[in-house]
Amino acid sequence: MFEIFDSYCWTRQKKVLTKNDHHIQGLGNFSYWNYTTSVTPAPPHLHSDIIEIHCMIKGTRFTQIEKDGAFYNYTTTGNEAMIVFPFEIHSNGTKPMAPCEFFAFQIDISKPDQMLGLNPEYSRALIRSLMAVRSRQLRLTQTHFNYLRSAFNFFSERNEESNRIGVQFLTAFLFTLQFLQPVKEQSAVEIDPGIKNALNYVRDNIHAKIRLSELADRSGYSLSRFKVKFKESIGVTPAEYVTVQKLEYAKRELIQTDKSITDIAFEFGFSTSNYFCSVFKKLNFITPKEYRKFYYGKGIRTSELQSVGAVLPDLKENTGTGA
């Protein structure tokens, strides 16, 4: 439900290289789209520990992102980039996407000292620079598209030598994003007040075992109506939303404290540590122990996380999922 990844594809209108095709650490899917007809929009979803970037060559692309009790609408046009940060619920709305041409790729920051063949120092510096970008819409130049086109073409050859050349172009593109001119265009659509009350309740009671009946009471709707209204407003079920929110808080505990995984599991209302680990791995593809190993002590330091508000999203902007 949460994660959506395109499979390998190689047609005139859609070319997708997956991480199993290029085998480059820190790079997820890298694709080129050139649709001449309308296509079905992507449903609400999120990506854990992944920064997703769309770079429009021509046409327009609509993106809707949930943040802090509201939906923000963005329209990206030619020569613009659109950035979606980790764990942000986003979609393309409900209307078919208009014909457009763009590059899209995913940067996986789950192993912060192993990015795109860089050494640990430069790898962490790249993540910091990406997470420090304050505008999610940026103005691109022809040079940027030359970088992306060259990177994609080299990766398409699918051999080690070409990959080494391709990552040089991609890292050059990524390190320049922090200096680009922002594009100011966003409009907020308020979430139903009752659903917003439920979201606030999740945030204020994140350590408790949250029951759907309690959320429904806070919203003012019956339980059945609440489930429908919540899914319509947020794009995921209340239970799914509470779960993701609990895991986000748990991740900070894994990184910033020495608490045992069992204590963290009980702290956030999971019935057993085994259940907590099972849910964690299902949504993040690694165990809590592996996650802590990647970040704690040998990855990005806590001070670095706090200095850019990075890697994990600002919890005040995220409003959870269910247990």
mmCIF file of C-alpha atoms in Angstrom:
data_model
loop_
_atom_site.group_PDB
_atom_site.id
_atom_site.type_symbol
_atom_site.label_atom_id
_atom_site.label_comp_id
_atom_site.label_asym_id
_atom_site.label_seq_id
_atom_site.Cartn_x
_atom_site.Cartn_y
_atom_site.Cartn_z
ATOM 1 C CA MET A 1 0.000 0.000 0.000
ATOM 2 C CA PHE A 2 2.697 2.475 1.005
ATOM 3 C CA GLU A 3 5.582 1.871 -1.342
ATOM 4 C CA ILE A 4 5.161 2.034 -5.127
ATOM 5 C CA PHE A 5 8.084 1.176 -7.376
ATOM 6 C CA ASP A 6 7.960 0.832 -11.158
ATOM 7 C CA SER A 7 9.354 -2.336 -12.690
ATOM 8 C CA TYR A 8 11.939 -2.435 -15.456
ATOM 9 C CA CYS A 9 10.476 -1.084 -18.691
ATOM 10 C CA TRP A 10 11.960 -0.087 -22.036
ATOM 11 C CA THR A 11 9.465 1.391 -24.491
ATOM 12 C CA ARG A 12 9.370 4.540 -26.569
ATOM 13 C CA GLN A 13 7.264 6.331 -23.949
ATOM 14 C CA LYS A 14 8.716 4.899 -20.740
ATOM 15 C CA LYS A 15 12.211 3.679 -19.893
ATOM 16 C CA VAL A 16 12.832 2.508 -16.314
ATOM 17 C CA LEU A 17 16.101 1.232 -14.839
ATOM 18 C CA THR A 18 15.678 -0.345 -11.393
ATOM 19 C CA LYS A 19 18.362 -0.810 -8.735
ATOM 20 C CA ASN A 20 18.592 -4.451 -9.838
ATOM 21 C CA ASP A 21 19.520 -3.249 -13.320
ATOM 22 C CA HIS A 22 22.249 -0.742 -12.466
ATOM 23 C CA HIS A 23 23.452 -2.046 -9.024
ATOM 24 C CA ILE A 24 24.541 1.433 -7.894
ATOM 25 C CA GLN A 25 24.498 1.934 -4.121
ATOM 26 C CA GLY A 26 22.203 4.795 -3.137
ATOM 27 C CA LEU A 27 20.331 4.980 -6.431
ATOM 28 C CA GLY A 28 16.835 3.552 -6.779
ATOM 29 C CA ASN A 29 14.805 3.712 -9.961
ATOM 30 C CA PHE A 30 16.058 6.022 -12.709
ATOM 31 C CA SER A 31 13.590 6.596 -15.523
ATOM 32 C CA TYR A 32 12.823 8.636 -18.587
ATOM 33 C CA TRP A 33 9.195 9.320 -19.498
ATOM 34 C CA ASN A 34 7.930 10.791 -22.758
ATOM 35 C CA TYR A 35 4.174 10.317 -22.850
ATOM 36 C CA THR A 36 2.229 11.634 -25.820
ATOM 37 C CA THR A 37 -1.130 10.637 -24.331
ATOM 38 C CA SER A 38 -2.704 11.025 -20.899
ATOM 39 C CA VAL A 39 -1.794 8.394 -18.294
ATOM 40 C CA THR A 40 -3.354 7.144 -15.067
ATOM 41 C CA PRO A 41 -2.219 9.164 -12.012
ATOM 42 C CA ALA A 42 -0.252 7.496 -9.219
ATOM 43 C CA PRO A 43 -2.361 6.856 -6.076
ATOM 44 C CA PRO A 44 -1.315 8.174 -2.638
ATOM 45 C CA HIS A 45 1.906 6.529 -1.488
ATOM 46 C CA LEU A 46 5.217 7.267 0.213
ATOM 47 C CA HIS A 47 8.834 6.142 0.042
ATOM 48 C CA SER A 48 10.839 5.334 3.160
ATOM 49 C CA ASP A 49 14.355 6.798 3.264
ATOM 50 C CA ILE A 50 14.064 7.884 -0.363
ATOM 51 C CA ILE A 51 14.295 11.323 -1.951
ATOM 52 C CA GLU A 52 12.400 11.331 -5.244
ATOM 53 C CA ILE A 53 13.174 13.955 -7.879
ATOM 54 C CA HIS A 54 11.253 14.667 -11.101
ATOM 55 C CA CYS A 55 12.869 16.934 -13.689
ATOM 56 C CA MET A 56 10.444 18.240 -16.302
ATOM 57 C CA ILE A 57 11.676 18.710 -19.861
ATOM 58 C CA LYS A 58 8.325 19.743 -21.294
ATOM 59 C CA GLY A 59 4.659 19.593 -20.394
ATOM 60 C CA THR A 60 3.199 19.803 -16.887
ATOM 61 C CA ARG A 61 2.947 17.391 -13.978
ATOM 62 C CA PHE A 62 0.662 17.721 -10.961
ATOM 63 C CA THR A 63 1.775 16.576 -7.488
ATOM 64 C CA GLN A 64 -0.182 16.617 -4.233
ATOM 65 C CA ILE A 65 1.630 16.270 -0.895
ATOM 66 C CA GLU A 66 0.113 15.889 2.581
ATOM 67 C CA LYS A 67 1.758 18.007 5.257
ATOM 68 C CA ASP A 68 0.707 19.227 8.682
ATOM 69 C CA GLY A 69 -3.026 18.722 8.237
ATOM 70 C CA ALA A 70 -3.319 20.030 4.692
ATOM 71 C CA PHE A 71 -2.734 18.950 1.109
ATOM 72 C CA TYR A 72 -0.333 21.083 -0.914
ATOM 73 C CA ASN A 73 -0.745 21.165 -4.676
ATOM 74 C CA TYR A 74 2.211 21.679 -7.013
ATOM 75 C CA THR A 75 2.320 22.019 -10.781
ATOM 76 C CA THR A 76 5.762 21.452 -12.284
ATOM 77 C CA THR A 77 6.417 22.664 -15.826
ATOM 78 C CA GLY A 78 9.317 22.512 -18.280
ATOM 79 C CA ASN A 79 12.797 23.306 -16.925
ATOM 80 C CA GLU A 80 11.692 22.711 -13.339
ATOM 81 C CA ALA A 81 12.484 20.057 -10.726
ATOM 82 C CA MET A 82 10.099 18.698 -8.105
ATOM 83 C CA ILE A 83 11.461 17.071 -4.926
ATOM 84 C CA VAL A 84 9.549 14.720 -2.629
ATOM 85 C CA PHE A 85 11.304 13.951 0.651
ATOM 86 C CA PRO A 86 11.275 10.662 2.608
ATOM 87 C CA PHE A 87 7.974 9.508 4.118
ATOM 88 C CA GLU A 88 5.869 12.256 2.538
ATOM 89 C CA ILE A 89 2.500 10.939 1.371
ATOM 90 C CA HIS A 90 2.065 12.117 -2.197
ATOM 91 C CA SER A 91 0.086 11.397 -5.347
ATOM 92 C CA ASN A 92 -0.756 12.842 -8.764
ATOM 93 C CA GLY A 93 -4.320 13.652 -7.749
ATOM 94 C CA THR A 94 -7.338 12.017 -9.334
ATOM 95 C CA LYS A 95 -7.254 13.343 -12.889
ATOM 96 C CA PRO A 96 -5.254 11.665 -15.711
ATOM 97 C CA MET A 97 -1.771 13.135 -16.130
ATOM 98 C CA ALA A 98 -1.316 15.253 -19.237
ATOM 99 C CA PRO A 99 1.325 14.354 -21.869
ATOM 100 C CA CYS A 100 4.784 15.310 -20.663
ATOM 101 C CA GLU A 101 8.489 14.485 -20.850
ATOM 102 C CA PHE A 102 10.729 14.187 -17.800
ATOM 103 C CA PHE A 103 13.503 12.353 -15.988
ATOM 104 C CA ALA A 104 12.766 10.852 -12.559
ATOM 105 C CA PHE A 105 15.048 9.138 -10.085
ATOM 106 C CA GLN A 106 15.187 8.037 -6.458
ATOM 107 C CA ILE A 107 18.062 8.601 -4.034
ATOM 108 C CA ASP A 108 18.091 5.995 -1.260
ATOM 109 C CA ILE A 109 19.628 7.489 1.900
ATOM 110 C CA SER A 110 19.251 4.383 4.088
ATOM 111 C CA LYS A 111 23.041 3.811 3.996
ATOM 112 C CA PRO A 112 24.396 7.336 4.452
ATOM 113 C CA ASP A 113 28.068 6.475 4.065
ATOM 114 C CA GLN A 114 27.640 4.481 0.851
ATOM 115 C CA MET A 115 26.201 6.883 -1.711
ATOM 116 C CA LEU A 116 26.926 6.695 -5.443
ATOM 117 C CA GLY A 117 30.473 5.443 -4.985
ATOM 118 C CA LEU A 118 31.451 8.392 -2.809
ATOM 119 C CA ASN A 119 33.591 7.986 0.295
ATOM 120 C CA PRO A 120 31.758 8.340 3.668
ATOM 121 C CA GLU A 121 32.623 12.035 4.079
ATOM 122 C CA TYR A 122 31.368 13.055 0.634
ATOM 123 C CA SER A 123 28.438 10.664 0.881
ATOM 124 C CA ARG A 124 27.154 12.268 4.077
ATOM 125 C CA ALA A 125 27.820 15.727 2.632
ATOM 126 C CA LEU A 126 25.622 14.891 -0.359
ATOM 127 C CA ILE A 127 22.741 13.782 1.869
ATOM 128 C CA ARG A 128 23.067 16.922 3.995
ATOM 129 C CA SER A 129 22.969 19.124 0.910
ATOM 130 C CA LEU A 130 19.880 17.383 -0.452
ATOM 131 C CA MET A 131 17.977 17.477 2.824
ATOM 132 C CA ALA A 132 18.921 21.145 3.276
ATOM 133 C CA VAL A 133 17.137 22.149 0.055
ATOM 134 C CA ARG A 134 14.274 24.264 1.372
ATOM 135 C CA SER A 135 12.215 24.657 -1.793
ATOM 136 C CA ARG A 136 10.858 21.502 -3.360
ATOM 137 C CA GLN A 137 10.460 23.210 -6.746
ATOM 138 C CA LEU A 138 13.624 24.431 -8.460
ATOM 139 C CA ARG A 139 14.501 26.083 -11.776
ATOM 140 C CA LEU A 140 16.748 23.949 -14.004
ATOM 141 C CA THR A 141 19.068 24.889 -16.861
ATOM 142 C CA GLN A 142 20.064 23.014 -20.002
ATOM 143 C CA THR A 143 23.283 22.022 -18.257
ATOM 144 C CA HIS A 144 21.293 20.099 -15.661
ATOM 145 C CA PHE A 145 19.413 18.165 -18.320
ATOM 146 C CA ASN A 146 22.716 17.406 -20.057
ATOM 147 C CA TYR A 147 23.966 15.923 -16.770
ATOM 148 C CA LEU A 148 20.833 13.790 -16.385
ATOM 149 C CA ARG A 149 20.750 12.654 -19.997
ATOM 150 C CA SER A 150 24.412 11.665 -19.862
ATOM 151 C CA ALA A 151 23.943 9.806 -16.556
ATOM 152 C CA PHE A 152 20.892 7.944 -17.838
ATOM 153 C CA ASN A 153 22.570 6.984 -21.100
ATOM 154 C CA PHE A 154 25.644 5.617 -19.317
ATOM 155 C CA PHE A 155 23.539 3.698 -16.801
ATOM 156 C CA SER A 156 21.535 2.259 -19.700
ATOM 157 C CA GLU A 157 24.635 0.446 -20.928
ATOM 158 C CA ARG A 158 24.481 -1.565 -17.685
ATOM 159 C CA ASN A 159 28.157 -2.269 -17.167
ATOM 160 C CA GLU A 160 30.577 -1.300 -14.429
ATOM 161 C CA GLU A 161 32.710 1.081 -16.472
ATOM 162 C CA SER A 162 29.695 3.025 -17.770
ATOM 163 C CA ASN A 163 28.241 3.193 -14.262
ATOM 164 C CA ARG A 164 31.424 4.818 -12.961
ATOM 165 C CA ILE A 165 31.084 7.536 -15.584
ATOM 166 C CA GLY A 166 27.334 7.930 -15.082
ATOM 167 C CA VAL A 167 27.577 8.574 -11.354
ATOM 168 C CA GLN A 168 29.956 11.488 -12.015
ATOM 169 C CA PHE A 169 27.246 13.242 -14.008
ATOM 170 C CA LEU A 170 24.540 12.402 -11.468
ATOM 171 C CA THR A 171 26.511 13.600 -8.432
ATOM 172 C CA ALA A 172 27.386 16.824 -10.272
ATOM 173 C CA PHE A 173 23.664 17.382 -10.809
ATOM 174 C CA LEU A 174 22.762 16.596 -7.181
ATOM 175 C CA PHE A 175 25.391 18.803 -5.558
ATOM 176 C CA THR A 176 24.130 21.836 -7.526
ATOM 177 C CA LEU A 177 20.494 21.584 -6.376
ATOM 178 C CA GLN A 178 21.120 23.564 -3.181
ATOM 179 C CA PHE A 179 22.152 26.591 -5.261
ATOM 180 C CA LEU A 180 19.244 26.654 -7.711
ATOM 181 C CA GLN A 181 16.552 29.309 -7.911
ATOM 182 C CA PRO A 182 13.327 28.212 -6.179
ATOM 183 C CA VAL A 183 9.984 28.211 -7.943
ATOM 184 C CA LYS A 184 7.302 29.650 -5.686
ATOM 185 C CA GLU A 185 4.050 27.922 -6.355
ATOM 186 C CA GLN A 186 1.960 26.047 -3.850
ATOM 187 C CA SER A 187 -1.617 26.060 -2.655
ATOM 188 C CA ALA A 188 -2.944 24.394 0.452
ATOM 189 C CA VAL A 189 -6.209 22.479 0.607
ATOM 190 C CA GLU A 190 -7.379 22.122 4.203
ATOM 191 C CA ILE A 191 -8.196 18.675 5.514
ATOM 192 C CA ASP A 192 -11.656 18.059 7.002
ATOM 193 C CA PRO A 193 -11.647 19.514 10.568
ATOM 194 C CA GLY A 194 -12.808 16.230 12.079
ATOM 195 C CA ILE A 195 -10.016 14.281 10.392
ATOM 196 C CA LYS A 196 -7.527 16.932 11.461
ATOM 197 C CA ASN A 197 -8.667 16.448 15.081
ATOM 198 C CA ALA A 198 -7.915 12.747 14.690
ATOM 199 C CA LEU A 199 -4.444 13.510 13.301
ATOM 200 C CA ASN A 200 -3.700 15.805 16.237
ATOM 201 C CA TYR A 201 -4.828 13.073 18.633
ATOM 202 C CA VAL A 202 -2.376 10.631 17.033
ATOM 203 C CA ARG A 203 0.485 13.077 17.443
ATOM 204 C CA ASP A 204 -0.398 13.884 21.070
ATOM 205 C CA ASN A 205 -0.796 10.224 22.048
ATOM 206 C CA ILE A 206 1.912 8.621 19.976
ATOM 207 C CA HIS A 207 3.148 6.484 22.887
ATOM 208 C CA ALA A 208 -0.280 5.043 23.633
ATOM 209 C CA LYS A 209 -2.099 2.166 21.996
ATOM 210 C CA ILE A 210 -4.389 4.141 19.719
ATOM 211 C CA ARG A 211 -7.760 2.621 18.946
ATOM 212 C CA LEU A 212 -9.725 3.505 15.831
ATOM 213 C CA SER A 213 -12.837 4.036 17.934
ATOM 214 C CA GLU A 214 -10.990 6.790 19.840
ATOM 215 C CA LEU A 215 -9.994 8.474 16.596
ATOM 216 C CA ALA A 216 -13.547 8.251 15.302
ATOM 217 C CA ASP A 217 -14.835 9.889 18.508
ATOM 218 C CA ARG A 218 -12.339 12.728 18.074
ATOM 219 C CA SER A 219 -13.459 13.245 14.487
ATOM 220 C CA GLY A 220 -17.152 13.365 15.318
ATOM 221 C CA TYR A 221 -17.945 10.634 12.787
ATOM 222 C CA SER A 222 -19.203 7.118 13.293
ATOM 223 C CA LEU A 223 -16.464 4.491 13.040
ATOM 224 C CA SER A 224 -17.528 3.309 9.576
ATOM 225 C CA ARG A 225 -17.893 6.868 8.261
ATOM 226 C CA PHE A 226 -14.566 7.863 9.839
ATOM 227 C CA LYS A 227 -12.687 5.076 8.055
ATOM 228 C CA VAL A 228 -14.123 6.140 4.704
ATOM 229 C CA LYS A 229 -13.596 9.861 5.322
ATOM 230 C CA PHE A 230 -10.025 9.332 6.544
ATOM 231 C CA LYS A 231 -9.057 7.284 3.495
ATOM 232 C CA GLU A 232 -10.615 9.896 1.207
ATOM 233 C CA SER A 233 -8.748 12.751 2.943
ATOM 234 C CA ILE A 234 -5.339 11.183 3.629
ATOM 235 C CA GLY A 235 -5.074 8.440 1.015
ATOM 236 C CA VAL A 236 -4.327 5.592 3.447
ATOM 237 C CA THR A 237 -6.348 3.878 6.175
ATOM 238 C CA PRO A 238 -6.280 5.205 9.761
ATOM 239 C CA ALA A 239 -4.494 2.076 10.964
ATOM 240 C CA GLU A 240 -1.785 2.395 8.314
ATOM 241 C CA TYR A 241 -1.319 6.067 9.142
ATOM 242 C CA VAL A 242 -0.899 5.432 12.875
ATOM 243 C CA THR A 243 1.657 2.693 12.211
ATOM 244 C CA VAL A 244 3.892 4.827 10.009
ATOM 245 C CA GLN A 245 3.778 7.694 12.490
ATOM 246 C CA LYS A 246 4.784 5.429 15.380
ATOM 247 C CA LEU A 247 7.654 4.026 13.332
ATOM 248 C CA GLU A 248 8.886 7.537 12.539
ATOM 249 C CA TYR A 249 9.120 8.387 16.232
ATOM 250 C CA ALA A 250 10.678 4.991 16.944
ATOM 251 C CA LYS A 251 13.385 5.682 14.336
ATOM 252 C CA ARG A 252 14.508 8.752 16.225
ATOM 253 C CA GLU A 253 14.710 6.696 19.402
ATOM 254 C CA LEU A 254 16.832 4.114 17.587
ATOM 255 C CA ILE A 255 19.244 6.800 16.400
ATOM 256 C CA GLN A 256 19.328 9.217 19.315
ATOM 257 C CA THR A 257 19.164 6.869 22.337
ATOM 258 C CA ASP A 258 20.664 3.613 23.593
ATOM 259 C CA LYS A 259 17.271 2.158 24.517
ATOM 260 C CA SER A 260 16.787 -1.497 23.696
ATOM 261 C CA ILE A 261 14.599 -2.401 20.740
ATOM 262 C CA THR A 262 12.209 -4.147 23.140
ATOM 263 C CA ASP A 263 11.842 -1.002 25.256
ATOM 264 C CA ILE A 264 11.212 1.112 22.159
ATOM 265 C CA ALA A 265 8.602 -1.346 20.915
ATOM 266 C CA PHE A 266 6.683 -1.202 24.208
ATOM 267 C CA GLU A 267 7.151 2.572 24.434
ATOM 268 C CA PHE A 268 5.153 3.042 21.241
ATOM 269 C CA GLY A 269 2.405 0.596 22.065
ATOM 270 C CA PHE A 270 3.469 -2.484 20.109
ATOM 271 C CA SER A 271 2.381 -5.713 21.799
ATOM 272 C CA THR A 272 5.750 -7.463 21.388
ATOM 273 C CA SER A 273 9.214 -6.600 20.116
ATOM 274 C CA ASN A 274 8.848 -9.324 17.472
ATOM 275 C CA TYR A 275 5.716 -7.663 16.121
ATOM 276 C CA PHE A 276 7.448 -4.277 16.141
ATOM 277 C CA CYS A 277 10.422 -5.711 14.212
ATOM 278 C CA SER A 278 8.120 -7.438 11.735
ATOM 279 C CA VAL A 279 6.171 -4.247 10.973
ATOM 280 C CA PHE A 280 9.367 -2.192 10.834
ATOM 281 C CA LYS A 281 10.976 -4.500 8.300
ATOM 282 C CA LYS A 282 7.821 -4.742 6.196
ATOM 283 C CA LEU A 283 7.710 -0.984 5.707
ATOM 284 C CA ASN A 284 11.452 -0.229 5.660
ATOM 285 C CA PHE A 285 12.947 -3.419 4.219
ATOM 286 C CA ILE A 286 15.484 -3.635 7.057
ATOM 287 C CA THR A 287 15.188 -4.549 10.754
ATOM 288 C CA PRO A 288 15.391 -1.987 13.585
ATOM 289 C CA LYS A 289 18.784 -3.435 14.527
ATOM 290 C CA GLU A 290 20.078 -2.957 10.969
ATOM 291 C CA TYR A 291 18.635 0.569 10.846
ATOM 292 C CA ARG A 292 20.422 1.510 14.060
ATOM 293 C CA LYS A 293 23.665 -0.009 12.780
ATOM 294 C CA PHE A 294 23.530 2.104 9.601
ATOM 295 C CA TYR A 295 23.033 5.386 11.482
ATOM 296 C CA TYR A 296 24.150 5.050 15.077
ATOM 297 C CA GLY A 297 27.832 5.634 15.632
ATOM 298 C CA LYS A 298 29.035 4.939 12.075
ATOM 299 C CA GLY A 299 26.503 6.798 9.957
ATOM 300 C CA ILE A 300 25.310 10.388 10.199
ATOM 301 C CA ARG A 301 25.748 11.677 13.735
ATOM 302 C CA THR A 302 22.766 12.892 15.747
ATOM 303 C CA SER A 303 24.146 16.435 15.676
ATOM 304 C CA GLU A 304 24.202 16.310 11.901
ATOM 305 C CA LEU A 305 20.611 15.103 11.788
ATOM 306 C CA GLN A 306 19.503 17.971 13.973
ATOM 307 C CA SER A 307 21.572 20.566 12.140
ATOM 308 C CA VAL A 308 19.613 20.120 8.920
ATOM 309 C CA GLY A 309 16.410 18.604 10.300
ATOM 310 C CA ALA A 310 17.289 15.810 7.937
ATOM 311 C CA VAL A 311 17.092 12.130 7.016
ATOM 312 C CA LEU A 312 14.035 11.719 9.209
ATOM 313 C CA PRO A 313 11.276 14.253 8.485
ATOM 314 C CA ASP A 314 10.196 16.884 10.978
ATOM 315 C CA LEU A 315 7.726 15.004 13.153
ATOM 316 C CA LYS A 316 5.568 18.103 13.500
ATOM 317 C CA GLU A 317 4.967 17.893 9.781
ATOM 318 C CA ASN A 318 4.127 14.194 9.783
ATOM 319 C CA THR A 319 0.872 12.927 11.206
ATOM 320 C CA GLY A 320 1.175 9.237 11.581
ATOM 321 C CA THR A 321 -0.390 5.823 10.877
ATOM 322 C CA GLY A 322 -1.889 2.992 12.775
ATOM 323 C CA ALA A 323 -1.162 0.054 14.990
#
